[in-house]
XYZ file of C-alpha atoms in Angstrom:
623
model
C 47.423 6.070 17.762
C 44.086 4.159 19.183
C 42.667 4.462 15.827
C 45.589 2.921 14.221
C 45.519 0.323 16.714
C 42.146 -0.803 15.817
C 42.424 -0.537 12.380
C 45.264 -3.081 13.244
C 43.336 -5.569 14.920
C 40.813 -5.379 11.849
C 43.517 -6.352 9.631
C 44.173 -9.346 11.743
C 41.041 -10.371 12.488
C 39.545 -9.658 8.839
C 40.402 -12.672 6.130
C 43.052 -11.847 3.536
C 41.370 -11.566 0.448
C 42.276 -10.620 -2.939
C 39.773 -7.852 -4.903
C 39.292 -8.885 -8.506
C 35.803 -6.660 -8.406
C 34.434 -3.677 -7.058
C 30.623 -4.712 -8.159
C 28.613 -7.198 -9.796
C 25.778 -6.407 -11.585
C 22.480 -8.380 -13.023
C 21.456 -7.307 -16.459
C 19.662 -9.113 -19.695
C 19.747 -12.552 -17.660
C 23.472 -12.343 -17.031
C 25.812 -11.345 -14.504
C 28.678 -8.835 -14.570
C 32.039 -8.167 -12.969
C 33.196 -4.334 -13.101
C 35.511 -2.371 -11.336
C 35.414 1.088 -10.354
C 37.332 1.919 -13.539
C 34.929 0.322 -15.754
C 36.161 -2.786 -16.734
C 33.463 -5.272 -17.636
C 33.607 -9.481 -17.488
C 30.508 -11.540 -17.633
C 30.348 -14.414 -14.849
C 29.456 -17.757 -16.273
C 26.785 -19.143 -14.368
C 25.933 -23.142 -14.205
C 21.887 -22.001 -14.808
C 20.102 -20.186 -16.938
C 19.088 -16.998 -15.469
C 15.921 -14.975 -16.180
C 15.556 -11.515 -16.869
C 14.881 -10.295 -13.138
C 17.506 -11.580 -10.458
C 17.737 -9.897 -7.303
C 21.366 -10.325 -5.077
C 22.951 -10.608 -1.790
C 26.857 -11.099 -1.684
C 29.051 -13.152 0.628
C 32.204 -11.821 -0.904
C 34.780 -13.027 1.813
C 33.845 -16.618 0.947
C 32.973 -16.071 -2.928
C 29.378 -16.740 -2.735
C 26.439 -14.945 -4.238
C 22.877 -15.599 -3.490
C 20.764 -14.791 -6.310
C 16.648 -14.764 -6.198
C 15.697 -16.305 -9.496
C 11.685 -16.952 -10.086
C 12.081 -18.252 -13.535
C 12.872 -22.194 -12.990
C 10.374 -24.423 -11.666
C 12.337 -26.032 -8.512
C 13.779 -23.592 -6.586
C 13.432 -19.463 -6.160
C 17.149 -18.856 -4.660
C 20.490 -20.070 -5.438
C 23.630 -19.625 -3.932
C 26.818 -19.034 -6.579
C 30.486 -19.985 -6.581
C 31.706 -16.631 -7.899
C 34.866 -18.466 -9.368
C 33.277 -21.807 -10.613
C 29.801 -20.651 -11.369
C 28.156 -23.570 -10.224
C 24.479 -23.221 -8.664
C 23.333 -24.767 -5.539
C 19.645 -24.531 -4.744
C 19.264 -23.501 -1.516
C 15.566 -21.821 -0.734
C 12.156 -23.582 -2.314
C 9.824 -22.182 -4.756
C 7.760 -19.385 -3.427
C 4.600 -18.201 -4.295
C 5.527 -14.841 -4.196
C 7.982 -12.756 -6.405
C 11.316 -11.398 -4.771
C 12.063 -8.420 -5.239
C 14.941 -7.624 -2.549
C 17.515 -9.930 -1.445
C 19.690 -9.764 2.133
C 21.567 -12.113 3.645
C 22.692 -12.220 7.440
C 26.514 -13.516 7.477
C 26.686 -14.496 11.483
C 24.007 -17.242 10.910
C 23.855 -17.567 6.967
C 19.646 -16.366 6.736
C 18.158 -15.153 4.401
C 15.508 -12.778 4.190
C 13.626 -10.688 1.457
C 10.586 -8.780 0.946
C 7.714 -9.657 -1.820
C 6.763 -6.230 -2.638
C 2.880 -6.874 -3.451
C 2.607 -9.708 -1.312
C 3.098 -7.446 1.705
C 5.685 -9.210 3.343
C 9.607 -10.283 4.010
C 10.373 -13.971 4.571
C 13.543 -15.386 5.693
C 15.040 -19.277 5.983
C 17.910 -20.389 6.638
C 20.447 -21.455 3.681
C 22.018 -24.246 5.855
C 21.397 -27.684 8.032
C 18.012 -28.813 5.730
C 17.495 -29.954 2.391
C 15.343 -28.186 -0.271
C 12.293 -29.976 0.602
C 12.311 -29.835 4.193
C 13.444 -26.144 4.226
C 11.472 -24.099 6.944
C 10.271 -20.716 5.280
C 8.987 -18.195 8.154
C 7.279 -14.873 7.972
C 9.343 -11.829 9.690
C 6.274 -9.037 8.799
C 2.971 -9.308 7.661
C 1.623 -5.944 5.901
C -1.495 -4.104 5.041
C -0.901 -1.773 2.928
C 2.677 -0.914 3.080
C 4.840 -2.304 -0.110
C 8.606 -3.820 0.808
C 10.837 -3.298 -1.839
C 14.653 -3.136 -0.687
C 16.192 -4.850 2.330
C 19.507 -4.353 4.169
C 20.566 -6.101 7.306
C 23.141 -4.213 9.880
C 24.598 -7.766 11.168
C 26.549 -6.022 13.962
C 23.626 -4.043 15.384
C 21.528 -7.152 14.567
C 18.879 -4.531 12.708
C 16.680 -5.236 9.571
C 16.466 -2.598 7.292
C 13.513 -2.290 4.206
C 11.858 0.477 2.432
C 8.183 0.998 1.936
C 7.527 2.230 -1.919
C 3.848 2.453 -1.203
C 3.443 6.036 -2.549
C 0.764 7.053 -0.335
C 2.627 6.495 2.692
C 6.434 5.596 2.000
C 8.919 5.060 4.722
C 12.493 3.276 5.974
C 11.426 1.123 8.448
C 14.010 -0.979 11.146
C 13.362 -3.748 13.524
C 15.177 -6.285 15.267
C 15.994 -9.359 13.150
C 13.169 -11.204 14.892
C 10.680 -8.797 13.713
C 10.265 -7.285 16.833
C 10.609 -3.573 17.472
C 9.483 -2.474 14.319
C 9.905 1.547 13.802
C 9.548 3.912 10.988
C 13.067 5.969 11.320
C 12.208 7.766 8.172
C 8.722 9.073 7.250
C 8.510 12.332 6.208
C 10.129 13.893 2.648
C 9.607 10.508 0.665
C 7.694 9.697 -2.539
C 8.903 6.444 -3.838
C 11.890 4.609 -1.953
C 13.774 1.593 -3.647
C 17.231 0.381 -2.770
C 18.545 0.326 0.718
C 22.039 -0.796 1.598
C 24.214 -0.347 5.131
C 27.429 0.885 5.374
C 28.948 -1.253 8.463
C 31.911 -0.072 8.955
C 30.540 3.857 8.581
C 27.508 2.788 10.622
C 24.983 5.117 8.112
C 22.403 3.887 6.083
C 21.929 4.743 2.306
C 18.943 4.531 0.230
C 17.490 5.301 -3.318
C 14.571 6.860 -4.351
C 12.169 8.433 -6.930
C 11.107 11.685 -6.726
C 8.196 13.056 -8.665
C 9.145 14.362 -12.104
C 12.078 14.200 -13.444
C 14.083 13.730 -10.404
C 15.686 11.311 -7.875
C 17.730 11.740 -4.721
C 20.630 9.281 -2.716
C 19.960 9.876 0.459
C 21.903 9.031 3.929
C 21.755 8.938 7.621
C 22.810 7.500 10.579
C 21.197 4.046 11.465
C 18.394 5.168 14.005
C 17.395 7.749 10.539
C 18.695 10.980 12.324
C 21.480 12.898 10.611
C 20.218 12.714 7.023
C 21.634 13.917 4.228
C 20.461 14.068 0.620
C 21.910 14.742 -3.175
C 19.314 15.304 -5.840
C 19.645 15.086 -9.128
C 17.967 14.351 -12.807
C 17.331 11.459 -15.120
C 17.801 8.430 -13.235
C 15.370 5.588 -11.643
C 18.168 4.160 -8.923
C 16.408 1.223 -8.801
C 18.790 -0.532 -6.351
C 22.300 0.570 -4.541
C 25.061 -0.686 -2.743
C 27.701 0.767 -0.886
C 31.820 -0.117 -1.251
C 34.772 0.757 0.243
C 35.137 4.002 -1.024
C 32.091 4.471 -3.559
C 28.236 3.945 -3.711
C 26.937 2.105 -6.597
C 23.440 2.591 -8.207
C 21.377 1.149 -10.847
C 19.854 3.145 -13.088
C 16.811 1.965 -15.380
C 16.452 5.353 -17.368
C 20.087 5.138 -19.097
C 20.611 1.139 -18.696
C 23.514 2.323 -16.612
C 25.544 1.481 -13.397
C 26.662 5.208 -11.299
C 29.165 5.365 -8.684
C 30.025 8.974 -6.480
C 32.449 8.774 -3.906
C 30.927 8.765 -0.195
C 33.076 11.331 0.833
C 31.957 13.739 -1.978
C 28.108 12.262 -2.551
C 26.607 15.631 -1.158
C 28.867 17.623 -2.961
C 28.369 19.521 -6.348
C 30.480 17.161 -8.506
C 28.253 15.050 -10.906
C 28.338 11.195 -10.704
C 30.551 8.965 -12.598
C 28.937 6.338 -15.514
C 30.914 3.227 -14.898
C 29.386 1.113 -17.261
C 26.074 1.127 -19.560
C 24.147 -1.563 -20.603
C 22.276 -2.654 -23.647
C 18.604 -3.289 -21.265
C 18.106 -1.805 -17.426
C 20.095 -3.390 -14.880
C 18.102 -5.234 -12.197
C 20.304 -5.312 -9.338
C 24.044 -4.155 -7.928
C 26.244 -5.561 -4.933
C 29.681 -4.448 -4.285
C 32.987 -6.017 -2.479
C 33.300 -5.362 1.053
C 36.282 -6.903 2.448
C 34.349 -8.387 4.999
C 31.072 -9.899 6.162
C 31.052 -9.395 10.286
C 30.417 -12.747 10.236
C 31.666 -13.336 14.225
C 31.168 -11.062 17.449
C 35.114 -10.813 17.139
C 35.081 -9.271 13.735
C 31.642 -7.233 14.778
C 33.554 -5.878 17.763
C 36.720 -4.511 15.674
C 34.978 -3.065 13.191
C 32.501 -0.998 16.296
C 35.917 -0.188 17.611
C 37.523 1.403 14.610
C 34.053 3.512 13.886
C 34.166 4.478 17.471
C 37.629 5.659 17.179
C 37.492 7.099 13.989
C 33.865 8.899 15.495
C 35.652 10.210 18.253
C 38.852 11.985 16.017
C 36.144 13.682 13.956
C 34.927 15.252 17.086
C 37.761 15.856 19.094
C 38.489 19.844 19.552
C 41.546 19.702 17.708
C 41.435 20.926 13.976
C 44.922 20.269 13.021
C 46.297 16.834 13.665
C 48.824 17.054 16.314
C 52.503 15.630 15.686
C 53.629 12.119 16.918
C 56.504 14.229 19.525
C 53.404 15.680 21.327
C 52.908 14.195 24.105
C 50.227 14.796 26.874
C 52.725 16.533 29.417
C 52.959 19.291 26.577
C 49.248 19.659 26.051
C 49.014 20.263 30.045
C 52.137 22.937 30.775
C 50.639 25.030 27.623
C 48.610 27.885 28.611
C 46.097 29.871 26.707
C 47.373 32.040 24.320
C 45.606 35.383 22.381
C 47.992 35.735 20.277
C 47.533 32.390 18.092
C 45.068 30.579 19.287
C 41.051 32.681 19.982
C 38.445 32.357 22.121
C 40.354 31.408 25.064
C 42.489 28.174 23.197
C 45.172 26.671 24.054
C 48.439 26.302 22.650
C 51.637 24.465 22.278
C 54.275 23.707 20.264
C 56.108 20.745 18.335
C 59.560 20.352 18.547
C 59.817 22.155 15.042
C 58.204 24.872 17.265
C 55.052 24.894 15.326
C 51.895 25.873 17.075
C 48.677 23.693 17.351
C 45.369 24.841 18.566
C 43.300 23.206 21.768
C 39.763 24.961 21.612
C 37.398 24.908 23.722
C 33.741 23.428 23.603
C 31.910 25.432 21.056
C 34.623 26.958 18.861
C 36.701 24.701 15.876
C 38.888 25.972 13.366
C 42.925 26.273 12.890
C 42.723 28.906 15.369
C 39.387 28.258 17.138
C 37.879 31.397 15.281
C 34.772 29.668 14.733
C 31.606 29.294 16.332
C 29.909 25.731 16.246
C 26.469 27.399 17.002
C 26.959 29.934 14.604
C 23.610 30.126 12.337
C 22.831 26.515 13.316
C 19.456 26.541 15.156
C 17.067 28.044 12.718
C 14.170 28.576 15.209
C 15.756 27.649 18.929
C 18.699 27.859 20.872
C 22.298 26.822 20.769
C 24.719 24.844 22.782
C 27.849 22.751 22.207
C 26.925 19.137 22.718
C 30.158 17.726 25.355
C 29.249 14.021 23.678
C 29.349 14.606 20.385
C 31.481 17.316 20.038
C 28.942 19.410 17.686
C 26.205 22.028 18.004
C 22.529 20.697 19.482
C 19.828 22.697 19.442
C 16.869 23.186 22.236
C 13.937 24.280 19.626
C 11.212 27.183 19.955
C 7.593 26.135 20.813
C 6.066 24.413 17.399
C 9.532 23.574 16.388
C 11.658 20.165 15.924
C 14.076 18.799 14.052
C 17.942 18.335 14.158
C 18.105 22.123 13.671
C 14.813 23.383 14.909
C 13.721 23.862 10.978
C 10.787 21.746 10.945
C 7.161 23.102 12.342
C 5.246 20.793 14.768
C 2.537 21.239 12.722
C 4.310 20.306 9.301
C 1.567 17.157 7.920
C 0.063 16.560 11.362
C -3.492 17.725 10.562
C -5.377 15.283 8.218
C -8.477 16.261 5.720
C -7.708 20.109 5.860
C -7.994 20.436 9.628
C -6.407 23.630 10.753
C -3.316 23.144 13.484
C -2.476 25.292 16.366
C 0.299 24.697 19.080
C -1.462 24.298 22.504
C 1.086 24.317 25.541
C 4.209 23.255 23.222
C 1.782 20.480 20.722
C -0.065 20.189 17.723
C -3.925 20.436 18.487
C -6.195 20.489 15.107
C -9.240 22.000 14.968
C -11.098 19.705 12.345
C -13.867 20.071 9.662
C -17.754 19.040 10.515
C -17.230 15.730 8.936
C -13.936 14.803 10.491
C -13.331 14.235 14.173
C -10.278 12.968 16.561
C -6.478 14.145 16.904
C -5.330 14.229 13.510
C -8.607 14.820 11.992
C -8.734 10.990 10.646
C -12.362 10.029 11.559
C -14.908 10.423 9.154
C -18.257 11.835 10.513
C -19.822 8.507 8.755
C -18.414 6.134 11.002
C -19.011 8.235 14.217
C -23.308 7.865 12.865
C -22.276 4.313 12.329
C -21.652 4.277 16.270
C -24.301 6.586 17.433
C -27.102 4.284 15.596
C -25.498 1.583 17.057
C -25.227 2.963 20.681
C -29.083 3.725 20.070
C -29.861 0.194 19.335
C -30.430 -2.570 21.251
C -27.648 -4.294 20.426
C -25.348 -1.571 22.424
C -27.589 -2.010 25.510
C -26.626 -6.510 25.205
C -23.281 -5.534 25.053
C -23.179 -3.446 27.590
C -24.780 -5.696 30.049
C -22.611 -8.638 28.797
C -19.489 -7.157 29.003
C -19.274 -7.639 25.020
C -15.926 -6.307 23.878
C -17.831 -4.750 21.562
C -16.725 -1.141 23.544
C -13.507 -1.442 21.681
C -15.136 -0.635 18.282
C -17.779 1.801 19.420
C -16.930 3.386 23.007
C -21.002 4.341 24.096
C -22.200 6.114 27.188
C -23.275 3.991 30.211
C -27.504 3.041 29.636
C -29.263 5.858 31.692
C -26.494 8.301 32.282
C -26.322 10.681 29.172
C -23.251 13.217 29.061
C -24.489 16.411 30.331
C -22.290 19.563 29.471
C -22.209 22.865 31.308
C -25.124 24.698 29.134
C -27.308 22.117 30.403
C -27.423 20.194 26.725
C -27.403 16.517 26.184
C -24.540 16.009 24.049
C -23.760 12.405 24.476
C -20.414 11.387 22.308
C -19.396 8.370 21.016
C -15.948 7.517 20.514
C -14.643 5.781 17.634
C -10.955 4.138 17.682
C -8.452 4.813 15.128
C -6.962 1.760 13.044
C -8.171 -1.787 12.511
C -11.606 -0.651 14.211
C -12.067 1.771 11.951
C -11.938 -0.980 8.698
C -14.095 -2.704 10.215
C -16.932 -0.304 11.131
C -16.300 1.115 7.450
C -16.632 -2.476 6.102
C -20.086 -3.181 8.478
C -21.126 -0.099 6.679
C -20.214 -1.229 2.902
C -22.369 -4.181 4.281
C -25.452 -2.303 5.569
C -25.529 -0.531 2.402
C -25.100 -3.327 0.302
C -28.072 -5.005 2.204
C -30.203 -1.670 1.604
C -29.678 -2.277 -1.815
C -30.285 -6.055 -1.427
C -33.700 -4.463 -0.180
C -34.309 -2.159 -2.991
C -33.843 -4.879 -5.640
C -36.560 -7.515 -4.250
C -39.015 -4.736 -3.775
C -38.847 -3.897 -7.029
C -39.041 -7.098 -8.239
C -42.439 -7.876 -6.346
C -43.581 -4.940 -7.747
C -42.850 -5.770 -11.588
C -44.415 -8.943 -10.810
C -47.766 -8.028 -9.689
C -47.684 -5.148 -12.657
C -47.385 -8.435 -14.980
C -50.466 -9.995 -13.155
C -52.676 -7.111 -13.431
C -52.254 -6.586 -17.266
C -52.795 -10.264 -17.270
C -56.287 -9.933 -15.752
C -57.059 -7.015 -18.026
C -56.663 -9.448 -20.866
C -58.497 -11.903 -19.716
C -61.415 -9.921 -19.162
C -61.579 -8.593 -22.614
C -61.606 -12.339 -23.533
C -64.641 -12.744 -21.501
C -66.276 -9.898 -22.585
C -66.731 -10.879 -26.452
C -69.617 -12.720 -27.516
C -70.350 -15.279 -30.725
C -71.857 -13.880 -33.320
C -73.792 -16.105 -35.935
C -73.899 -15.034 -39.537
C -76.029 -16.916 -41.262
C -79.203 -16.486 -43.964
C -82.780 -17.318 -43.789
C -85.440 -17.537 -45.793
C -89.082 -18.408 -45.178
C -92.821 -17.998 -46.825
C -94.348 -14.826 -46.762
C -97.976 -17.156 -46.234
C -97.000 -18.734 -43.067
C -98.319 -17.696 -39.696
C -95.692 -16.312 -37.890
C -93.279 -18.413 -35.647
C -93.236 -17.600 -31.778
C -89.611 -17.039 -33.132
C -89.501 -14.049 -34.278
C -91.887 -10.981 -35.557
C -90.842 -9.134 -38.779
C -92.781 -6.536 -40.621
C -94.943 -7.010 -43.365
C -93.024 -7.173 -46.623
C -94.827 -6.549 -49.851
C -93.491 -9.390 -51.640
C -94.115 -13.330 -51.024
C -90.935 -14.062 -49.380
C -88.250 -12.201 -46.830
C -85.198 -12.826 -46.356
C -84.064 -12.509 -42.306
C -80.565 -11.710 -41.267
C -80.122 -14.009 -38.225
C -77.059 -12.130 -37.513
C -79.684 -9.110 -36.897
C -81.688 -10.998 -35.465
C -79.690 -12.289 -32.793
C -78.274 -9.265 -32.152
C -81.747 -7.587 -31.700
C -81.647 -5.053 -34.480
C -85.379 -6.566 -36.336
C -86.700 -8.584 -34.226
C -88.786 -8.148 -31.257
C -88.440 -11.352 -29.447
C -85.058 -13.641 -29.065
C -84.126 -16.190 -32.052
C -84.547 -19.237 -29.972
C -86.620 -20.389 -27.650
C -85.343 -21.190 -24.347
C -86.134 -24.788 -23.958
C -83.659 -25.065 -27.059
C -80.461 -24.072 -24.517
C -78.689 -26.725 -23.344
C -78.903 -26.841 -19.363
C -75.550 -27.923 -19.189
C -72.604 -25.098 -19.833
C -70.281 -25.595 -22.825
C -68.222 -24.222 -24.731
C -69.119 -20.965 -27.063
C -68.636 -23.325 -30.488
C -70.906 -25.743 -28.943
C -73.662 -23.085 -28.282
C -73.668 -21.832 -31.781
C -73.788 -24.890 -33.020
C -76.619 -26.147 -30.915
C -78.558 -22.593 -32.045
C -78.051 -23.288 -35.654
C -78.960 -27.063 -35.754
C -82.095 -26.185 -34.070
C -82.938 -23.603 -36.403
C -82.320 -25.430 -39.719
C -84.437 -28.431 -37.657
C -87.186 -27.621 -35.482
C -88.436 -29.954 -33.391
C -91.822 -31.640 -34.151
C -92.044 -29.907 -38.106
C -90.389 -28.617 -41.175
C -88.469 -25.555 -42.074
C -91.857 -23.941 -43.413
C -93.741 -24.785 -40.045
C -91.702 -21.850 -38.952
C -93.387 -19.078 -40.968
């Protein structure tokens, strides 16, 4: 009866609206109406749209906001469903958008920019287009925001990181504060995210590796999950309905749907409608936004009622002529109802079973616990009606199926439970909790405790101790065998970067080193050779080839001596002579130098002159 009461005040409180689609879709630069059935209608739009338009629906006031990067003035426009005219309503942004969410209580927007590491937001009211006030939510590193969700109730922001090294759902307040990773571990690439608000679970999409892919759900904190896996889709994007959840697929150009109520079942999903290129995005019809703390408040009220009939101990719904008097004069029964139930009757005299905490069934013959808790203990839970487990040592996990040690150890460190955690006992090269230090960066901090630089900081009060932690000057760490073994501590995170970028920088200045060294040393190679070749300049000498002849009669010149010849004339080789192969004594004499040094052309030329003219004679004065 409560839960029919507040699905009552819902009904009030909830506009009347009239369903004319179940989703619309974004494919080929168009937009689709279909119903669960399949039948198609493309939207007219007032715009062109390009090939890539990400969505967030209003659908109790006939709006859709639609990210569009392909025109010049604006990135997001909001859509009259029924008129199709387009409203600019968010600037152009430098930065692709890749998912699209829009909070209904205070009409923002936000979205995430996938490679440019963040999610914006702005509000779509109260400024014009130029004056609009774009603000940052989350700034990342490395992580890669593809889909967004908002919980407008629980006033939670919901995204998924499809950076494939580390992938995760993360949640924080709409603010950006509080920002938690409720899903980490079993992930390779997530992609759509979508909340279901009046279920209160959380649905996402993903790529596995392979062939395969997996819809996945849980409750909104990321406990409770639940997956179906399957073959030959890329669920790009998702959103959840009334009764179905809708997915995108960009391997068959095709829009799924599987009911909620049977998505972790065996039963195949249903093709609703396939397209000639991929689809880009989905939303479906909700018929309502939670647009007002009333409206939040109902809807909270009807989960909380519905939450607490799915727990109750009763298996079999009771009939309206029950009351609570009969419930109390009934007393336990063996012969219907086991395990110590209790049970009553209907006026029709038909028996219903009360059970007690930790048995369910028509007749409370089963256990809750039974098989549960893989590696723990078992015990009904009085709040939520259900089996809760308190695990073994090295166990976690909803059902105690999950080792302690499962991923904790980075680089190959071995891990070992040590009084109920995970201790790892690391490589030579890796240091700290996880193993995550590299024995490079711990050097990095011993040279620089070693240095001088440590011992300034030290005395300063530097804050240079938060990258490299060193010993106090003077008081080395002494360990029981007597040893100095003086540690240095190296934090985890942005530190770390930063001592691994100061030592990208010493060895880039190393190299720095290596280069001009080598460059004074080509360059003194280059003046040595040039030395060598100068001195072989320097070392040739003129040589004069030239022909003389004189009289055999004349009295020798203090020039030169030659042998007798038997004829009345010789012939003398100057060349020779200069070069002291005949004669005796030099060619010239030496009052015939010049005092004054010149050039070797000039000195051969003064030689020759001065022997084809002597001074003070002829050419036969010289024989």
């Amino acid at each position: 009866m409560e839960g029919l009461w507040c699905l009552f005040q819902i009904l009030l409180v909830l506009p009347a609206a009239v369903r004319t689609w179940d989703v619309i879709v974004a494919s080929d630069a168009h937009l689709h109406t279909l119903t669960a059935g399949g039948s198609i209608n493309e939207m007219q739009t007032q715009l062109t749209l390009g090939s890539s338009v990400s969505m967030a629906a209003a659908p109790a006031r006939d709006k859709l906001y639609l990210a569009d990067g392909s025109h010049d003035n604006a990135s997001v426009f909001r859509l009259d469903v029924e008129s199709g005219s387009m409203v600019p309503v968010i600037p152009k942004q430098p930065r692709e958008i890749n998912g699209l969410a829009l909070d209904p209580m205070h009409n923002v927007l936000y979205w995430t920019t996938g490679y440019g590491h963040s999610i914006m937001m702005a509000n779509v009211d109260g400024q014009s287009l130029s004056n609009k006030v774009v603000k940052m939510v989350h700034k990342f590193r490395d992580e890669i925001p593809q889909g967004i969700a908002i919980d407008s109730c629980g006033r939670y922001l919901f995204w998924t990181n499809s950076n494939v090294r580390a992938p995760s759902i993360e949640r924080s307040n709409l603010d950006g504060s509080n920002r938690t990773a409720i899903v980490s571990k079993d992930l390779h690439v997530p992609l759509g995210v979508s909340v279901d608000q009046a279920e209160r679970k959380l649905y996402w999409s993903q790529e596995l590796e392979g062939i395969y892919y997996s819809i996945e759900r849980s409750d909104l904190d990321g406990s409770n999950r639940e997956v179906m896996r399957s073959m030959h889709h890329q669920p790009f994007s998702l959103a959840v309905g009334p009764d179905y959840i809708y997915w995108v697929d960009g391997t068959n150009n095709a829009v799924w749907r599987k009911d909620k109520s049977l998505l972790f079942q065996g039963s195949d999903p249903i093709k609703v409608y396939a397209f000639q290129s991929a689809p880009t995005d989905v939303v479906a019809y909700v018929a309502g936004e939670a647009k007002t703390d009333a409206e939040c408040r109902a809807i909270l009220s009807a989960y909380e009622s519905r939450k607490l009939e799915a727990t109750t101990i009763i298996t079999t719904s009771a009939p309206e002529d029950i009351t609570e008097a009969d419930w109390n004069d009934n007393k336990p029964s063996n012969e219907f109802c086991l395990n110590n139930g209790a049970v009553l009757y209907s006026k029709d005299r038909e028996p219903v079973c009360r059970c007690l905490p930790g048995f369910t069934g028509v007749r409370c013959e089963t256990e809750i616990c039974f098989n549960y808790c893989v590696h723990g203990s078992c015990s009904p839970d009085n709040k939520r009606g259900g089996p809760a487990c308190s695990c073994d040592e090295g166990y976690t996990g909803l059902r105690c199926d999950q080792s302690a040690c499962s991923g904790f150890c980075l680089n190959d460190g071995h891990c070992r439970i040590v009084e109920g955690k995970p201790t790892c006992d690391c490589h030579e090269t890796f240091n700290g909790e996880r193993c995550e230090i590299s024995s490079s960066v711990a050097k990095l901090c011993q040279l620089y405790c070693e240095s001088d630089l440590a011992a300034v900081a030290l005395h300063s009060g530097s804050d240079i101790k938060s990258l490299c932690v060193c010993p106090p000057l003077g008081k080395p760490n002494y360990h029981e065998d007597g040893f100095n073994r003086t540690t240095y501590l190296i934090p985890s995170g942005a530190n770390q970067m930063f001592l691994k970028n100061e030592s990208s920088y010493m060895s880039g200045s190393a190299s720095a080193l290596v280069i001009t060294f080598g460059c004074i040393c080509l360059l003194l190679l280059l003046a040595v050779v040039l030395l060598m070749y100068k001195v072989v300049q320097l070392r040739k000498r003129p040589r004069i080839k030239k022909r003389f002849i004189g009289s055999k009669t004349v009295t020798p010149t203090p020039l030169t001596n030659r042998p007798s010849p038997a004829t009345d004339q010789c012939e003398i080789n100057i060349e020779n002579c200069c070069n002291m192969n005949i004669c005796e004594t030099p060619c010239f004499e030496p009052n015939l130098r010049t005092s004054r040094p010149g050039s070797k052309k000039e000195e051969k030329k003064t030689l020759l002159d001065s022997m084809e003219t002597p001074q003070g004679g002829s050419h036969d004065d010289l024989y």
